[in-house]
Amino acid sequence: MSLQAMTAILNKIKEYDRIVIFRHKRPDGDAVGSSLGLRGILRATYPQKEISVINCDHTDFVAFLGEEDGPQPDEYFREALGIVVDTGTPARISNPQYALCRELIKLDHHIPIETYGDLQWVEEERSSCCEMIATFYNTFRDELVLTKEAATCIYTGMVTDSGRFRFREVSPDTLRAAATLLETGIDLETLYAQLYMKDFEVFKFRAHVYEQMQITENGVAYLYVDDATKERFGLSHEQASASVSYLENIRGSLIWLAFIEAEGEIRVRLRSRFVTVSELAERYGGGGHACAAGAFVRDKDEMNKLIAEADALLKDYKETHEGWL
Ligand code: AMP
């Protein structure tokens, strides 16, 4: 099944002289890594083709991986093949010009809520979209060229989206794909320093989060970051959003949530161990993976409702399961 989809994608890539790669809004390491990594492979393999990554928002999170390409007028897209990576639903695609492309490919690892594009390769059991790009390269490695720079992008997406190869989706195939990337000589020491080093103020913010965090009766840990707090610590939206991971290892807490104010909305990041939270996210206009999802709430009332639903979900889980630590 996946070989068929990969072959169809490679054939489409060969057909087009212009290819534009898109990713989701507010990108994470996987979205940036898979788009820049795929661009790197295609540019190195087909130097005569025009390959670009064109999106409408910017992130500093993994800026060390390189720059995307600048904006283009609508006409540019009409002759192009579009490839959307790491994006489950069309509403989440960063650049609405994706819709102008002559043909469109969806290449993704999210639970498919809504399909789009002329050709899809979706494997929700993959630990990252970058793992799929690495597998794509591996499958056609006699034809495709992988540079160290492209491999670094793809490896970064793999390690960030799999929690450093910790999450349950990590399989023997994941590590085989990662091994292929390492063969190019990726500088892991520099890469991990880039991922772990934070500004001094971020550590102050972390202390603030630990002071403020709350936990429900059944163990849902949560935090709220308003605009004033972001300003006080000089945080970008990405830095504030990363705080969800601070709640990750509280004993007895199998669900943890971060509510982050952003442009008049409250963005929710849901994380869990064992318990599925994607359906809860879907009830609040979001989605994602079983144990890592996102959504939005309008106000504090809706936030409290979501917390209460998460608490009931966790109560039920604990009552009906064993071995959850
Ligand atoms: P995040 O908290 O942004 O890292 O999101 C966790 C996962 O859920 C990622 O795979 C996202 O792509 C997905 N996700 C986040 N927000 C949404 C949303 N509003 N709708 C659908 N999927 C989402």
mmCIF file of C-alpha atoms and ligand atoms in Angstrom:
data_model
loop_
_atom_site.group_PDB
_atom_site.id
_atom_site.type_symbol
_atom_site.label_atom_id
_atom_site.label_comp_id
_atom_site.label_asym_id
_atom_site.label_seq_id
_atom_site.Cartn_x
_atom_site.Cartn_y
_atom_site.Cartn_z
ATOM 1 C CA MET A 1 0.000 0.000 0.000
ATOM 2 C CA SER A 2 2.623 2.508 1.012
ATOM 3 C CA LEU A 3 4.952 1.366 -1.804
ATOM 4 C CA GLN A 4 2.152 2.063 -4.260
ATOM 5 C CA ALA A 5 1.600 5.550 -2.812
ATOM 6 C CA MET A 6 5.336 6.311 -2.738
ATOM 7 C CA THR A 7 5.762 5.187 -6.357
ATOM 8 C CA ALA A 8 2.838 7.343 -7.446
ATOM 9 C CA ILE A 9 4.362 10.330 -5.630
ATOM 10 C CA LEU A 10 7.786 9.827 -7.206
ATOM 11 C CA ASN A 11 6.182 9.609 -10.658
ATOM 12 C CA LYS A 12 4.292 12.869 -10.066
ATOM 13 C CA ILE A 13 7.499 14.571 -8.920
ATOM 14 C CA LYS A 14 9.199 13.454 -12.135
ATOM 15 C CA GLU A 15 6.329 14.883 -14.227
ATOM 16 C CA TYR A 16 6.618 18.452 -12.917
ATOM 17 C CA ASP A 17 9.270 21.150 -13.430
ATOM 18 C CA ARG A 18 7.958 23.220 -10.537
ATOM 19 C CA ILE A 19 7.182 21.807 -7.114
ATOM 20 C CA VAL A 20 6.017 23.786 -4.094
ATOM 21 C CA ILE A 21 6.080 22.267 -0.617
ATOM 22 C CA PHE A 22 3.641 23.419 2.101
ATOM 23 C CA ARG A 23 3.340 22.636 5.813
ATOM 24 C CA HIS A 24 0.981 23.473 8.673
ATOM 25 C CA LYS A 25 0.542 26.798 10.470
ATOM 26 C CA ARG A 26 2.573 27.400 13.634
ATOM 27 C CA PRO A 27 5.073 24.780 12.510
ATOM 28 C CA ASP A 28 6.874 22.356 14.782
ATOM 29 C CA GLY A 29 10.161 20.547 14.164
ATOM 30 C CA ASP A 30 8.475 17.888 12.051
ATOM 31 C CA ALA A 31 6.697 20.367 9.785
ATOM 32 C CA VAL A 32 9.863 22.409 9.219
ATOM 33 C CA GLY A 33 12.134 19.352 9.007
ATOM 34 C CA SER A 34 9.966 17.471 6.535
ATOM 35 C CA SER A 35 9.392 20.451 4.235
ATOM 36 C CA LEU A 36 13.035 21.604 4.165
ATOM 37 C CA GLY A 37 14.325 18.020 4.106
ATOM 38 C CA LEU A 38 12.140 17.051 1.153
ATOM 39 C CA ARG A 39 13.175 20.260 -0.630
ATOM 40 C CA GLY A 40 16.841 19.326 -0.028
ATOM 41 C CA ILE A 41 16.421 15.821 -1.475
ATOM 42 C CA LEU A 42 14.504 17.057 -4.521
ATOM 43 C CA ARG A 43 16.902 19.950 -5.234
ATOM 44 C CA ALA A 44 19.935 17.656 -5.007
ATOM 45 C CA THR A 45 18.277 15.003 -7.184
ATOM 46 C CA TYR A 46 16.717 17.282 -9.791
ATOM 47 C CA PRO A 47 18.879 20.432 -10.049
ATOM 48 C CA GLN A 48 17.007 21.477 -13.214
ATOM 49 C CA LYS A 49 13.629 21.610 -11.433
ATOM 50 C CA GLU A 50 12.340 24.552 -9.405
ATOM 51 C CA ILE A 51 11.669 23.305 -5.860
ATOM 52 C CA SER A 52 10.498 25.661 -3.131
ATOM 53 C CA VAL A 53 8.930 25.784 0.321
ATOM 54 C CA ILE A 54 6.446 28.677 0.472
ATOM 55 C CA ASN A 55 4.388 29.369 3.598
ATOM 56 C CA CYS A 56 2.734 32.361 5.245
ATOM 57 C CA ASP A 57 3.981 32.207 8.830
ATOM 58 C CA HIS A 58 7.399 31.995 10.368
ATOM 59 C CA THR A 59 8.943 30.167 13.307
ATOM 60 C CA ASP A 60 12.227 30.659 15.127
ATOM 61 C CA PHE A 61 11.966 27.248 16.746
ATOM 62 C CA VAL A 62 14.303 25.321 14.444
ATOM 63 C CA ALA A 63 15.632 28.284 12.482
ATOM 64 C CA PHE A 64 19.057 26.622 12.357
ATOM 65 C CA LEU A 65 17.672 24.233 9.717
ATOM 66 C CA GLY A 66 17.542 26.991 7.105
ATOM 67 C CA GLU A 67 15.252 29.436 5.370
ATOM 68 C CA GLU A 68 12.076 28.849 3.443
ATOM 69 C CA ASP A 69 11.526 30.555 0.086
ATOM 70 C CA GLY A 70 9.910 33.966 -0.397
ATOM 71 C CA PRO A 71 6.306 34.598 -1.453
ATOM 72 C CA GLN A 72 5.153 34.186 -5.057
ATOM 73 C CA PRO A 73 2.125 35.546 -6.952
ATOM 74 C CA ASP A 74 -0.858 33.307 -7.651
ATOM 75 C CA GLU A 75 0.234 32.538 -11.240
ATOM 76 C CA TYR A 76 3.348 30.824 -9.927
ATOM 77 C CA PHE A 77 1.298 28.032 -8.407
ATOM 78 C CA ARG A 78 -0.939 27.214 -11.354
ATOM 79 C CA GLU A 79 1.707 25.150 -13.150
ATOM 80 C CA ALA A 80 3.076 23.601 -9.970
ATOM 81 C CA LEU A 81 2.767 20.299 -8.185
ATOM 82 C CA GLY A 82 1.964 21.030 -4.533
ATOM 83 C CA ILE A 83 3.114 18.696 -1.766
ATOM 84 C CA VAL A 84 1.624 19.313 1.679
ATOM 85 C CA VAL A 85 3.564 17.676 4.501
ATOM 86 C CA ASP A 86 2.587 16.970 8.115
ATOM 87 C CA THR A 87 -0.862 18.591 7.863
ATOM 88 C CA GLY A 88 -4.036 16.671 8.687
ATOM 89 C CA THR A 89 -6.682 19.125 7.497
ATOM 90 C CA PRO A 90 -6.765 21.754 4.724
ATOM 91 C CA ALA A 91 -7.646 24.507 7.228
ATOM 92 C CA ARG A 92 -4.277 24.004 8.916
ATOM 93 C CA ILE A 93 -2.199 24.507 5.747
ATOM 94 C CA SER A 94 -0.120 27.639 6.254
ATOM 95 C CA ASN A 95 -0.389 29.005 2.721
ATOM 96 C CA PRO A 96 -3.876 29.186 1.123
ATOM 97 C CA GLN A 97 -2.214 29.303 -2.307
ATOM 98 C CA TYR A 98 -1.873 25.522 -2.042
ATOM 99 C CA ALA A 99 -5.376 25.406 -3.574
ATOM 100 C CA LEU A 100 -4.068 26.949 -6.826
ATOM 101 C CA CYS A 101 -1.624 24.143 -7.615
ATOM 102 C CA ARG A 102 -2.383 22.048 -10.685
ATOM 103 C CA GLU A 103 -2.153 18.879 -8.587
ATOM 104 C CA LEU A 104 -1.757 18.330 -4.881
ATOM 105 C CA ILE A 105 -0.227 15.559 -2.776
ATOM 106 C CA LYS A 106 -0.943 15.003 0.921
ATOM 107 C CA LEU A 107 1.911 13.353 2.822
ATOM 108 C CA ASP A 108 1.024 13.001 6.476
ATOM 109 C CA HIS A 109 1.014 10.964 9.687
ATOM 110 C CA HIS A 110 -1.966 12.484 11.549
ATOM 111 C CA ILE A 111 -5.218 10.678 12.182
ATOM 112 C CA PRO A 112 -7.095 11.452 8.947
ATOM 113 C CA ILE A 113 -10.123 13.560 9.926
ATOM 114 C CA GLU A 114 -10.483 15.237 6.551
ATOM 115 C CA THR A 115 -8.859 14.267 3.327
ATOM 116 C CA TYR A 116 -7.647 16.621 0.579
ATOM 117 C CA GLY A 117 -5.456 16.548 -2.516
ATOM 118 C CA ASP A 118 -5.331 14.389 -5.635
ATOM 119 C CA LEU A 119 -2.975 11.833 -4.145
ATOM 120 C CA GLN A 120 -2.571 10.859 -0.501
ATOM 121 C CA TRP A 121 0.055 8.976 1.431
ATOM 122 C CA VAL A 122 -1.086 8.924 5.045
ATOM 123 C CA GLU A 123 0.278 6.565 7.703
ATOM 124 C CA GLU A 124 -0.989 7.516 11.136
ATOM 125 C CA GLU A 125 1.179 4.914 12.885
ATOM 126 C CA ARG A 126 4.381 6.686 11.783
ATOM 127 C CA SER A 127 6.191 8.560 14.560
ATOM 128 C CA SER A 128 6.751 11.603 12.320
ATOM 129 C CA CYS A 129 6.222 12.867 8.819
ATOM 130 C CA CYS A 130 10.021 13.040 8.620
ATOM 131 C CA GLU A 131 10.134 9.275 9.167
ATOM 132 C CA MET A 132 7.980 8.975 6.039
ATOM 133 C CA ILE A 133 10.333 11.262 4.077
ATOM 134 C CA ALA A 134 13.319 9.172 5.244
ATOM 135 C CA THR A 135 11.453 6.000 4.205
ATOM 136 C CA PHE A 136 10.656 7.573 0.845
ATOM 137 C CA TYR A 137 14.362 8.300 0.374
ATOM 138 C CA ASN A 138 15.337 4.779 1.483
ATOM 139 C CA THR A 139 12.883 3.156 -0.909
ATOM 140 C CA PHE A 140 14.257 5.022 -3.911
ATOM 141 C CA ARG A 141 17.815 5.590 -2.753
ATOM 142 C CA ASP A 142 19.256 4.444 -6.088
ATOM 143 C CA GLU A 143 17.511 7.403 -7.713
ATOM 144 C CA LEU A 144 17.365 10.073 -5.003
ATOM 145 C CA VAL A 145 20.216 12.140 -3.543
ATOM 146 C CA LEU A 146 20.385 12.845 0.205
ATOM 147 C CA THR A 147 22.697 15.617 1.387
ATOM 148 C CA LYS A 148 23.915 15.981 4.973
ATOM 149 C CA GLU A 149 21.893 19.214 5.277
ATOM 150 C CA ALA A 150 18.670 17.524 4.165
ATOM 151 C CA ALA A 151 19.374 14.570 6.454
ATOM 152 C CA THR A 152 19.852 16.982 9.383
ATOM 153 C CA CYS A 153 16.436 18.543 8.715
ATOM 154 C CA ILE A 154 14.738 15.157 8.516
ATOM 155 C CA TYR A 155 16.528 13.786 11.578
ATOM 156 C CA THR A 156 15.515 16.878 13.579
ATOM 157 C CA GLY A 157 11.852 16.302 12.722
ATOM 158 C CA MET A 158 12.173 12.658 13.709
ATOM 159 C CA VAL A 159 13.721 13.331 17.109
ATOM 160 C CA THR A 160 11.414 16.215 18.001
ATOM 161 C CA ASP A 161 8.138 14.545 16.984
ATOM 162 C CA SER A 162 8.977 11.207 18.605
ATOM 163 C CA GLY A 163 10.051 12.783 21.934
ATOM 164 C CA ARG A 164 13.655 11.709 21.186
ATOM 165 C CA PHE A 165 12.544 8.252 20.003
ATOM 166 C CA ARG A 166 10.432 7.649 23.126
ATOM 167 C CA PHE A 167 6.819 7.592 21.914
ATOM 168 C CA ARG A 168 4.858 4.426 21.215
ATOM 169 C CA GLU A 169 4.830 5.004 17.446
ATOM 170 C CA VAL A 170 8.607 4.481 17.381
ATOM 171 C CA SER A 171 9.223 1.174 15.583
ATOM 172 C CA PRO A 172 12.171 -0.799 14.233
ATOM 173 C CA ASP A 173 11.478 0.982 10.932
ATOM 174 C CA THR A 174 11.849 4.358 12.647
ATOM 175 C CA LEU A 175 15.335 3.525 13.830
ATOM 176 C CA ARG A 176 16.323 1.985 10.503
ATOM 177 C CA ALA A 177 15.223 5.203 8.779
ATOM 178 C CA ALA A 178 17.182 7.272 11.314
ATOM 179 C CA ALA A 179 20.263 5.103 10.758
ATOM 180 C CA THR A 180 20.221 5.900 7.044
ATOM 181 C CA LEU A 181 20.183 9.608 7.846
ATOM 182 C CA LEU A 182 23.123 9.283 10.247
ATOM 183 C CA GLU A 183 25.204 7.721 7.469
ATOM 184 C CA THR A 184 25.490 11.216 5.936
ATOM 185 C CA GLY A 185 27.526 12.389 8.966
ATOM 186 C CA ILE A 186 24.980 14.565 10.816
ATOM 187 C CA ASP A 187 26.610 16.606 13.612
ATOM 188 C CA LEU A 188 24.480 15.336 16.524
ATOM 189 C CA GLU A 189 26.264 17.323 19.233
ATOM 190 C CA THR A 190 25.479 20.649 17.576
ATOM 191 C CA LEU A 191 21.972 19.530 16.669
ATOM 192 C CA TYR A 192 21.051 18.596 20.253
ATOM 193 C CA ALA A 193 22.659 21.763 21.631
ATOM 194 C CA GLN A 194 20.409 23.719 19.244
ATOM 195 C CA LEU A 195 17.377 21.839 20.536
ATOM 196 C CA TYR A 196 18.134 22.049 24.266
ATOM 197 C CA MET A 197 19.728 25.454 24.836
ATOM 198 C CA LYS A 198 17.214 28.072 25.990
ATOM 199 C CA ASP A 199 17.429 31.732 26.921
ATOM 200 C CA PHE A 200 17.897 32.551 30.602
ATOM 201 C CA GLU A 201 14.378 34.034 30.810
ATOM 202 C CA VAL A 202 12.856 30.752 29.670
ATOM 203 C CA PHE A 203 14.213 29.057 32.797
ATOM 204 C CA LYS A 204 12.662 31.824 34.917
ATOM 205 C CA PHE A 205 9.380 31.212 33.123
ATOM 206 C CA ARG A 206 9.693 27.486 33.858
ATOM 207 C CA ALA A 207 9.999 28.263 37.573
ATOM 208 C CA HIS A 208 6.868 30.435 37.273
ATOM 209 C CA VAL A 209 4.959 27.568 35.612
ATOM 210 C CA TYR A 210 5.904 25.155 38.388
ATOM 211 C CA GLU A 211 4.597 27.692 40.921
ATOM 212 C CA GLN A 212 1.296 28.202 39.094
ATOM 213 C CA MET A 213 0.397 24.759 37.772
ATOM 214 C CA GLN A 214 -2.794 23.064 38.950
ATOM 215 C CA ILE A 215 -3.999 19.487 39.143
ATOM 216 C CA THR A 216 -7.549 18.104 39.174
ATOM 217 C CA GLU A 217 -8.879 15.453 41.527
ATOM 218 C CA ASN A 218 -8.138 12.630 39.115
ATOM 219 C CA GLY A 219 -4.783 13.927 37.950
ATOM 220 C CA VAL A 220 -5.181 16.281 34.980
ATOM 221 C CA ALA A 221 -2.336 18.789 35.319
ATOM 222 C CA TYR A 222 -2.796 22.122 33.586
ATOM 223 C CA LEU A 223 -1.408 25.602 33.234
ATOM 224 C CA TYR A 224 -2.583 28.882 31.778
ATOM 225 C CA VAL A 225 -0.323 31.444 30.134
ATOM 226 C CA ASP A 226 -1.836 34.841 29.387
ATOM 227 C CA ASP A 227 -0.397 37.593 27.222
ATOM 228 C CA ALA A 228 0.849 39.528 30.262
ATOM 229 C CA THR A 229 2.959 36.558 31.378
ATOM 230 C CA LYS A 230 4.438 36.194 27.908
ATOM 231 C CA GLU A 231 5.329 39.865 27.979
ATOM 232 C CA ARG A 232 6.767 39.701 31.490
ATOM 233 C CA PHE A 233 9.189 36.929 30.510
ATOM 234 C CA GLY A 234 9.728 38.211 26.963
ATOM 235 C CA LEU A 235 8.450 34.977 25.421
ATOM 236 C CA SER A 236 7.462 34.216 21.855
ATOM 237 C CA HIS A 237 4.287 32.196 21.297
ATOM 238 C CA GLU A 238 6.447 29.109 20.586
ATOM 239 C CA GLN A 239 8.376 29.519 23.839
ATOM 240 C CA ALA A 240 5.157 29.913 25.836
ATOM 241 C CA SER A 241 3.596 26.911 24.069
ATOM 242 C CA ALA A 242 6.568 24.702 24.896
ATOM 243 C CA SER A 243 5.531 24.898 28.552
ATOM 244 C CA VAL A 244 3.172 21.952 28.042
ATOM 245 C CA SER A 245 6.215 19.695 28.256
ATOM 246 C CA TYR A 246 7.056 21.008 31.752
ATOM 247 C CA LEU A 247 4.048 19.060 33.088
ATOM 248 C CA GLU A 248 5.055 15.813 31.469
ATOM 249 C CA ASN A 249 6.289 13.645 34.323
ATOM 250 C CA ILE A 250 4.011 14.230 37.309
ATOM 251 C CA ARG A 251 3.203 10.884 38.931
ATOM 252 C CA GLY A 252 -0.484 10.015 38.622
ATOM 253 C CA SER A 253 -1.073 12.660 35.957
ATOM 254 C CA LEU A 254 -1.762 10.882 32.682
ATOM 255 C CA ILE A 255 -3.232 13.954 30.982
ATOM 256 C CA TRP A 256 -1.664 17.391 30.989
ATOM 257 C CA LEU A 257 -2.863 20.549 29.282
ATOM 258 C CA ALA A 258 -1.469 23.970 28.439
ATOM 259 C CA PHE A 259 -3.820 26.879 27.705
ATOM 260 C CA ILE A 260 -1.990 29.655 25.887
ATOM 261 C CA GLU A 261 -3.571 33.006 25.034
ATOM 262 C CA ALA A 262 -2.934 33.937 21.410
ATOM 263 C CA GLU A 263 -4.543 36.700 19.379
ATOM 264 C CA GLY A 264 -7.765 36.789 21.369
ATOM 265 C CA GLU A 265 -8.153 33.002 21.474
ATOM 266 C CA ILE A 266 -7.000 30.411 23.957
ATOM 267 C CA ARG A 267 -4.979 27.705 22.296
ATOM 268 C CA VAL A 268 -4.992 24.307 23.990
ATOM 269 C CA ARG A 269 -2.199 21.778 23.821
ATOM 270 C CA LEU A 270 -3.238 18.345 25.056
ATOM 271 C CA ARG A 271 -0.761 15.644 26.006
ATOM 272 C CA SER A 272 -1.243 12.240 27.598
ATOM 273 C CA ARG A 273 0.267 8.923 28.499
ATOM 274 C CA PHE A 274 -1.832 5.830 27.538
ATOM 275 C CA VAL A 275 -5.170 7.747 27.456
ATOM 276 C CA THR A 276 -6.483 8.922 24.068
ATOM 277 C CA VAL A 277 -7.066 12.699 24.063
ATOM 278 C CA SER A 278 -7.522 13.353 20.323
ATOM 279 C CA GLU A 279 -11.304 12.782 20.557
ATOM 280 C CA LEU A 280 -11.513 15.342 23.352
ATOM 281 C CA ALA A 281 -9.562 17.774 21.125
ATOM 282 C CA GLU A 282 -11.929 17.090 18.235
ATOM 283 C CA ARG A 283 -14.895 18.087 20.398
ATOM 284 C CA TYR A 284 -13.217 21.512 20.710
ATOM 285 C CA GLY A 285 -12.571 22.023 17.001
ATOM 286 C CA GLY A 286 -9.114 20.472 17.020
ATOM 287 C CA GLY A 287 -7.442 17.135 16.489
ATOM 288 C CA GLY A 288 -4.055 15.482 16.262
ATOM 289 C CA HIS A 289 -2.667 12.221 17.579
ATOM 290 C CA ALA A 290 -3.974 9.882 20.281
ATOM 291 C CA CYS A 291 -1.569 11.277 22.903
ATOM 292 C CA ALA A 292 -0.690 14.724 21.475
ATOM 293 C CA ALA A 293 -3.419 16.964 20.176
ATOM 294 C CA GLY A 294 -4.414 20.609 19.885
ATOM 295 C CA ALA A 295 -7.634 22.627 20.048
ATOM 296 C CA PHE A 296 -9.067 26.065 20.851
ATOM 297 C CA VAL A 297 -11.390 27.384 23.555
ATOM 298 C CA ARG A 298 -13.141 30.745 23.486
ATOM 299 C CA ASP A 299 -12.930 31.737 27.153
ATOM 300 C CA LYS A 300 -12.293 30.608 30.717
ATOM 301 C CA ASP A 301 -15.737 28.942 30.959
ATOM 302 C CA GLU A 302 -15.006 26.761 27.980
ATOM 303 C CA MET A 303 -11.535 26.096 29.358
ATOM 304 C CA ASN A 304 -13.014 24.836 32.639
ATOM 305 C CA LYS A 305 -15.451 22.664 30.711
ATOM 306 C CA LEU A 306 -12.604 21.076 28.776
ATOM 307 C CA ILE A 307 -10.649 20.485 32.005
ATOM 308 C CA ALA A 308 -13.714 18.828 33.589
ATOM 309 C CA GLU A 309 -14.130 16.571 30.546
ATOM 310 C CA ALA A 310 -10.448 15.639 30.675
ATOM 311 C CA ASP A 311 -10.817 14.854 34.379
ATOM 312 C CA ALA A 312 -13.826 12.593 33.724
ATOM 313 C CA LEU A 313 -11.917 10.870 30.919
ATOM 314 C CA LEU A 314 -8.962 10.218 33.194
ATOM 315 C CA LYS A 315 -11.180 9.026 36.051
ATOM 316 C CA ASP A 316 -12.802 6.512 33.713
ATOM 317 C CA TYR A 317 -9.437 5.408 32.362
ATOM 318 C CA LYS A 318 -7.969 4.798 35.798
ATOM 319 C CA GLU A 319 -11.048 2.874 36.920
ATOM 320 C CA THR A 320 -11.040 0.586 33.910
ATOM 321 C CA HIS A 321 -7.317 0.012 33.342
ATOM 322 C CA GLU A 322 -4.370 -1.348 35.253
ATOM 323 C CA GLY A 323 -0.650 -0.863 34.934
ATOM 324 C CA TRP A 324 -0.811 2.869 34.208
ATOM 325 C CA LEU A 325 1.946 3.672 36.758
HETATM 326 P P1 AMP B 1 0.588 20.821 19.151
HETATM 327 O O1 AMP B 1 0.083 20.946 20.521
HETATM 328 O O2 AMP B 1 0.403 22.027 18.329
HETATM 329 O O3 AMP B 1 1.985 20.284 19.100
HETATM 330 O O4 AMP B 1 -0.307 19.724 18.437
HETATM 331 C C1 AMP B 1 -0.230 18.354 18.719
HETATM 332 C C2 AMP B 1 -0.714 17.601 17.510
HETATM 333 O O5 AMP B 1 -2.076 17.920 17.261
HETATM 334 C C3 AMP B 1 0.056 17.977 16.277
HETATM 335 O O6 AMP B 1 0.290 16.824 15.541
HETATM 336 C C4 AMP B 1 -0.838 18.935 15.563
HETATM 337 O O7 AMP B 1 -0.665 18.842 14.175
HETATM 338 C C5 AMP B 1 -2.232 18.519 15.985
HETATM 339 N N1 AMP B 1 -3.087 19.704 16.133
HETATM 340 C C6 AMP B 1 -2.828 20.792 16.896
HETATM 341 N N2 AMP B 1 -3.821 21.707 16.821
HETATM 342 C C7 AMP B 1 -4.737 21.182 15.988
HETATM 343 C C8 AMP B 1 -6.007 21.634 15.468
HETATM 344 N N3 AMP B 1 -6.525 22.805 15.814
HETATM 345 N N4 AMP B 1 -6.648 20.821 14.613
HETATM 346 C C9 AMP B 1 -6.150 19.615 14.250
HETATM 347 N N5 AMP B 1 -4.967 19.131 14.692
HETATM 348 C C10 AMP B 1 -4.266 19.888 15.548
#
